[in-house]
PDB file of C-alpha atoms in Angstrom:
ATOM      1  CA  UNK A 188     -43.780 -25.439 -28.460  1.00 47.00           C
ATOM      2  CA  UNK A 189     -45.297 -28.360 -26.534  1.00 50.00           C
ATOM      3  CA  UNK A 190     -44.925 -28.634 -22.837  1.00 54.00           C
ATOM      4  CA  UNK A 191     -42.446 -31.233 -21.465  1.00 54.00           C
ATOM      5  CA  UNK A 192     -43.917 -33.959 -19.315  1.00 59.00           C
ATOM      6  CA  UNK A 193     -40.885 -33.580 -17.059  1.00 66.00           C
ATOM      7  CA  UNK A 194     -41.379 -31.408 -14.007  1.00 73.00           C
ATOM      8  CA  UNK A 195     -38.800 -30.990 -11.104  1.00 69.00           C
ATOM      9  CA  UNK A 196     -40.402 -31.830  -7.829  1.00 76.00           C
ATOM     10  CA  UNK A 197     -40.661 -28.971  -5.292  1.00 78.00           C
ATOM     11  CA  UNK A 198     -38.581 -30.785  -2.666  1.00 81.00           C
ATOM     12  CA  UNK A 199     -35.637 -31.040  -5.130  1.00 75.00           C
ATOM     13  CA  UNK A 200     -35.963 -27.333  -5.996  1.00 77.00           C
ATOM     14  CA  UNK A 201     -35.899 -26.476  -2.310  1.00 81.00           C
ATOM     15  CA  UNK A 202     -32.818 -28.603  -1.654  1.00 81.00           C
ATOM     16  CA  UNK A 203     -30.984 -27.203  -4.591  1.00 82.00           C
ATOM     17  CA  UNK A 204     -32.049 -23.634  -3.559  1.00 82.00           C
ATOM     18  CA  UNK A 205     -30.551 -24.188  -0.056  1.00 85.00           C
ATOM     19  CA  UNK A 206     -27.293 -25.521  -1.616  1.00 86.00           C
ATOM     20  CA  UNK A 207     -26.948 -22.563  -3.890  1.00 85.00           C
ATOM     21  CA  UNK A 208     -27.530 -20.251  -0.932  1.00 85.00           C
ATOM     22  CA  UNK A 209     -24.804 -22.115   1.099  1.00 87.00           C
ATOM     23  CA  UNK A 210     -22.376 -21.780  -1.859  1.00 87.00           C
ATOM     24  CA  UNK A 211     -23.163 -18.068  -2.145  1.00 84.00           C
ATOM     25  CA  UNK A 212     -22.328 -17.479   1.490  1.00 87.00           C
ATOM     26  CA  UNK A 213     -19.185 -19.410   1.225  1.00 87.00           C
ATOM     27  CA  UNK A 214     -18.179 -17.384  -1.845  1.00 84.00           C
ATOM     28  CA  UNK A 215     -19.021 -14.158  -0.090  1.00 85.00           C
ATOM     29  CA  UNK A 216     -16.595 -15.129   2.719  1.00 87.00           C
ATOM     30  CA  UNK A 217     -13.866 -15.906   0.145  1.00 85.00           C
ATOM     31  CA  UNK A 218     -14.356 -12.698  -1.939  1.00 85.00           C
ATOM     32  CA  UNK A 219     -14.300 -10.683   1.270  1.00 85.00           C
ATOM     33  CA  UNK A 220     -10.952 -12.081   2.117  1.00 85.00           C
ATOM     34  CA  UNK A 221      -9.728 -11.519  -1.423  1.00 82.00           C
ATOM     35  CA  UNK A 222     -10.964  -7.898  -1.226  1.00 78.00           C
ATOM     36  CA  UNK A 223      -9.073  -7.353   2.036  1.00 80.00           C
ATOM     37  CA  UNK A 224      -5.935  -8.904   0.609  1.00 77.00           C
ATOM     38  CA  UNK A 225      -6.210  -6.679  -2.423  1.00 71.00           C
ATOM     39  CA  UNK A 226      -6.882  -3.586  -0.377  1.00 71.00           C
ATOM     40  CA  UNK A 227      -3.851  -4.240   1.796  1.00 71.00           C
ATOM     41  CA  UNK A 228      -1.381  -4.229  -1.156  1.00 64.00           C
ATOM     42  CA  UNK A 229       0.778  -1.131  -0.735  1.00 59.00           C
ATOM     43  CA  UNK A 230       3.609  -0.422  -3.057  1.00 60.00           C
ATOM     44  CA  UNK A 231       3.774   3.340  -2.565  1.00 62.00           C
ATOM     45  CA  UNK A 232       6.867   4.154  -4.560  1.00 61.00           C
ATOM     46  CA  UNK A 233       7.071   1.046  -6.686  1.00 62.00           C
ATOM     47  CA  UNK A 234       6.525   1.486 -10.468  1.00 56.00           C
ATOM     48  CA  UNK A 235       3.833  -1.245 -10.429  1.00 59.00           C
ATOM     49  CA  UNK A 236       1.904   0.318  -7.492  1.00 64.00           C
ATOM     50  CA  UNK A 237      -1.000   0.947  -9.820  1.00 68.00           C
ATOM     51  CA  UNK A 238      -1.347  -2.797 -10.302  1.00 70.00           C
ATOM     52  CA  UNK A 239      -3.134  -2.843  -7.028  1.00 74.00           C
ATOM     53  CA  UNK A 240      -5.954  -1.126  -8.889  1.00 79.00           C
ATOM     54  CA  UNK A 241      -5.949  -3.895 -11.475  1.00 79.00           C
ATOM     55  CA  UNK A 242      -6.058  -6.398  -8.703  1.00 81.00           C
ATOM     56  CA  UNK A 243      -9.097  -4.741  -7.126  1.00 84.00           C
ATOM     57  CA  UNK A 244     -10.802  -4.597 -10.548  1.00 88.00           C
ATOM     58  CA  UNK A 245     -10.159  -8.337 -10.989  1.00 88.00           C
ATOM     59  CA  UNK A 246     -11.659  -9.147  -7.669  1.00 88.00           C
ATOM     60  CA  UNK A 247     -14.637  -6.957  -8.483  1.00 91.00           C
ATOM     61  CA  UNK A 248     -15.136  -8.826 -11.790  1.00 94.00           C
ATOM     62  CA  UNK A 249     -14.931 -12.169 -10.081  1.00 92.00           C
ATOM     63  CA  UNK A 250     -17.531 -11.069  -7.507  1.00 92.00           C
ATOM     64  CA  UNK A 251     -19.964  -9.719 -10.176  1.00 94.00           C
ATOM     65  CA  UNK A 252     -19.572 -12.798 -12.357  1.00 94.00           C
ATOM     66  CA  UNK A 253     -20.084 -15.208  -9.514  1.00 93.00           C
ATOM     67  CA  UNK A 254     -23.081 -13.203  -8.179  1.00 93.00           C
ATOM     68  CA  UNK A 255     -24.595 -13.393 -11.674  1.00 95.00           C
ATOM     69  CA  UNK A 256     -23.928 -17.246 -11.635  1.00 94.00           C
ATOM     70  CA  UNK A 257     -25.506 -17.531  -8.217  1.00 92.00           C
ATOM     71  CA  UNK A 258     -28.556 -15.516  -9.400  1.00 94.00           C
ATOM     72  CA  UNK A 259     -28.943 -17.740 -12.465  1.00 94.00           C
ATOM     73  CA  UNK A 260     -28.558 -20.827 -10.281  1.00 92.00           C
ATOM     74  CA  UNK A 261     -31.300 -19.609  -7.959  1.00 91.00           C
ATOM     75  CA  UNK A 262     -33.619 -19.062 -11.001  1.00 93.00           C
ATOM     76  CA  UNK A 263     -32.602 -22.432 -12.508  1.00 90.00           C
ATOM     77  CA  UNK A 264     -33.425 -24.409  -9.375  1.00 89.00           C
ATOM     78  CA  UNK A 265     -36.870 -22.828  -9.378  1.00 88.00           C
ATOM     79  CA  UNK A 266     -37.432 -23.854 -13.045  1.00 89.00           C
ATOM     80  CA  UNK A 267     -40.415 -26.342 -13.255  1.00 86.00           C
ATOM     81  CA  UNK A 268     -39.641 -27.568 -16.753  1.00 88.00           C
ATOM     82  CA  UNK A 269     -36.663 -28.338 -18.932  1.00 89.00           C
ATOM     83  CA  UNK A 270     -37.696 -25.607 -21.379  1.00 92.00           C
ATOM     84  CA  UNK A 271     -37.722 -23.063 -18.533  1.00 93.00           C
ATOM     85  CA  UNK A 272     -34.309 -24.265 -17.381  1.00 92.00           C
ATOM     86  CA  UNK A 273     -32.911 -24.022 -21.023  1.00 94.00           C
ATOM     87  CA  UNK A 274     -34.305 -20.485 -21.337  1.00 96.00           C
ATOM     88  CA  UNK A 275     -32.733 -19.371 -18.062  1.00 96.00           C
ATOM     89  CA  UNK A 276     -29.412 -20.816 -19.068  1.00 95.00           C
ATOM     90  CA  UNK A 277     -29.500 -19.342 -22.508  1.00 96.00           C
ATOM     91  CA  UNK A 278     -30.427 -15.851 -21.165  1.00 96.00           C
ATOM     92  CA  UNK A 279     -27.512 -16.156 -18.579  1.00 96.00           C
ATOM     93  CA  UNK A 280     -24.968 -17.263 -21.268  1.00 96.00           C
ATOM     94  CA  UNK A 281     -25.937 -14.370 -23.555  1.00 97.00           C
ATOM     95  CA  UNK A 282     -25.717 -11.751 -20.695  1.00 97.00           C
ATOM     96  CA  UNK A 283     -22.390 -13.266 -19.439  1.00 96.00           C
ATOM     97  CA  UNK A 284     -20.872 -13.146 -22.999  1.00 96.00           C
ATOM     98  CA  UNK A 285     -21.595  -9.450 -23.140  1.00 97.00           C
ATOM     99  CA  UNK A 286     -20.371  -8.859 -19.594  1.00 96.00           C
ATOM    100  CA  UNK A 287     -17.143 -10.665 -20.137  1.00 95.00           C
ATOM    101  CA  UNK A 288     -16.433  -8.841 -23.336  1.00 96.00           C
ATOM    102  CA  UNK A 289     -17.062  -5.609 -21.588  1.00 96.00           C
ATOM    103  CA  UNK A 290     -14.876  -6.527 -18.708  1.00 95.00           C
ATOM    104  CA  UNK A 291     -11.999  -7.598 -21.051  1.00 94.00           C
ATOM    105  CA  UNK A 292     -12.212  -4.329 -22.966  1.00 95.00           C
ATOM    106  CA  UNK A 293     -12.046  -2.355 -19.627  1.00 93.00           C
ATOM    107  CA  UNK A 294      -9.281  -4.593 -18.181  1.00 90.00           C
ATOM    108  CA  UNK A 295      -7.242  -4.144 -21.421  1.00 91.00           C
ATOM    109  CA  UNK A 296      -7.582  -0.331 -21.359  1.00 92.00           C
ATOM    110  CA  UNK A 297      -6.722  -0.101 -17.702  1.00 87.00           C
ATOM    111  CA  UNK A 298      -3.758  -2.305 -17.854  1.00 84.00           C
ATOM    112  CA  UNK A 299      -2.464  -0.433 -20.871  1.00 89.00           C
ATOM    113  CA  UNK A 300      -2.729   2.789 -19.021  1.00 88.00           C
ATOM    114  CA  UNK A 301      -1.036   1.252 -15.850  1.00 82.00           C
ATOM    115  CA  UNK A 302       1.911  -0.103 -17.798  1.00 83.00           C
ATOM    116  CA  UNK A 303       2.292   3.274 -19.667  1.00 88.00           C
ATOM    117  CA  UNK A 304       2.379   5.044 -16.290  1.00 83.00           C
ATOM    118  CA  UNK A 305       4.838   2.515 -14.766  1.00 80.00           C
ATOM    119  CA  UNK A 306       7.040   2.736 -17.886  1.00 86.00           C
ATOM    120  CA  UNK A 307       7.111   6.507 -17.595  1.00 88.00           C
ATOM    121  CA  UNK A 308       7.996   6.252 -13.879  1.00 84.00           C
ATOM    122  CA  UNK A 309      10.772   3.735 -14.608  1.00 86.00           C
ATOM    123  CA  UNK A 310      12.144   6.048 -17.330  1.00 90.00           C
ATOM    124  CA  UNK A 311      12.206   8.951 -14.887  1.00 90.00           C
ATOM    125  CA  UNK A 312      13.979   6.900 -12.297  1.00 89.00           C
ATOM    126  CA  UNK A 313      16.507   5.716 -14.818  1.00 90.00           C
ATOM    127  CA  UNK A 314      17.102   9.301 -16.028  1.00 90.00           C
ATOM    128  CA  UNK A 315      17.579  10.504 -12.432  1.00 89.00           C
ATOM    129  CA  UNK A 316      20.052   7.561 -11.711  1.00 90.00           C
ATOM    130  CA  UNK A 317      22.072   8.423 -14.844  1.00 89.00           C
ATOM    131  CA  UNK A 318      22.218  12.048 -13.696  1.00 90.00           C
ATOM    132  CA  UNK A 319      23.342  10.968 -10.316  1.00 89.00           C
ATOM    133  CA  UNK A 320      25.908   8.693 -11.816  1.00 88.00           C
ATOM    134  CA  UNK A 321      27.342  11.498 -14.003  1.00 87.00           C
ATOM    135  CA  UNK A 322      27.487  13.862 -10.942  1.00 89.00           C
ATOM    136  CA  UNK A 323      29.300  11.139  -8.916  1.00 88.00           C
ATOM    137  CA  UNK A 324      31.707  10.581 -11.823  1.00 88.00           C
ATOM    138  CA  UNK A 325      32.586  14.344 -11.877  1.00 89.00           C
ATOM    139  CA  UNK A 326      33.070  14.268  -8.084  1.00 89.00           C
ATOM    140  CA  UNK A 327      35.387  11.260  -8.381  1.00 88.00           C
ATOM    141  CA  UNK A 328      37.368  12.824 -11.193  1.00 88.00           C
ATOM    142  CA  UNK A 329      37.884  16.065  -9.194  1.00 87.00           C
ATOM    143  CA  UNK A 330      38.968  14.021  -6.188  1.00 85.00           C
ATOM    144  CA  UNK A 331      41.450  12.104  -8.378  1.00 84.00           C
ATOM    145  CA  UNK A 332      42.789  15.442  -9.971  1.00 83.00           C
ATOM    146  CA  UNK A 333      43.125  16.925  -6.411  1.00 80.00           C
ATOM    147  CA  UNK A 334      45.074  13.888  -5.241  1.00 82.00           C
ATOM    148  CA  UNK A 335      47.348  14.062  -8.337  1.00 79.00           C
ATOM    149  CA  UNK A 336      47.985  17.739  -7.594  1.00 79.00           C
ATOM    150  CA  UNK A 337      48.822  17.061  -3.910  1.00 75.00           C
ATOM    151  CA  UNK A 338      51.081  14.057  -4.890  1.00 72.00           C
ATOM    152  CA  UNK A 339      53.277  16.155  -7.291  1.00 72.00           C
ATOM    153  CA  UNK A 340      56.722  16.728  -5.817  1.00 70.00           C
ATOM    154  CA  UNK A 341      57.479  20.328  -4.890  1.00 66.00           C
ATOM    155  CA  UNK A 342      60.601  21.370  -6.582  1.00 71.00           C
ATOM    156  CA  UNK A 343      63.272  22.029  -4.051  1.00 71.00           C
ATOM    157  CA  UNK A 344      65.039  25.368  -3.781  1.00 77.00           C
ATOM    158  CA  UNK A 345      68.587  25.084  -5.016  1.00 77.00           C
ATOM    159  CA  UNK A 346      71.057  25.054  -2.214  1.00 75.00           C
ATOM    160  CA  UNK A 347      74.058  27.147  -2.608  1.00 78.00           C
ATOM    161  CA  UNK A 348      77.261  25.346  -1.536  1.00 76.00           C
ATOM    162  CA  UNK A 349      78.805  26.642   1.618  1.00 77.00           C
ATOM    163  CA  UNK A 350      81.859  28.417   1.373  1.00 72.00           C
ATOM    164  CA  UNK A 351      84.636  26.613   3.219  1.00 73.00           C
ATOM    165  CA  UNK A 352      87.573  28.298   4.769  1.00 73.00           C
ATOM    166  CA  UNK A 353      90.806  27.790   3.134  1.00 69.00           C
ATOM    167  CA  UNK A 354      93.641  27.060   5.394  1.00 67.00           C
ATOM    168  CA  UNK A 355      97.207  27.774   4.348  1.00 60.00           C
TER     169      UNK A 355
END
């Protein structure tokens, strides 16, 4: 392969390198805030409490992917020829395709597990509520029966007529 006559001047590479570093620092500030927000999610007794784990995983993926992109950008701005830049970009794209495939597989498995656990917890809560409802219905029925028993008229004792004095 013949060498390209095009070469990126060193000053342009330095300027681009500083820009990449600034962007990386800004992203690190952003991802730090996202991690804090993800860590603060607390849904202790909520069926979807495990989704906080998925949120943390998503933030971690974003951080890894962006760091890989910044690493590639740093290499790219140091490229001296178009061919070198194309090689760096190609290697990055191949590595990212594998990384994304692996991340999606892991995320799919994790989310499936999380939803299965949430479903089981919801099922348990529904079963408990049904049992509580049945117990409440029995209690109500007993109260109604007791009220009906209390409301029945008590038969009166027959009263004998009084004997009256006859006057002649």
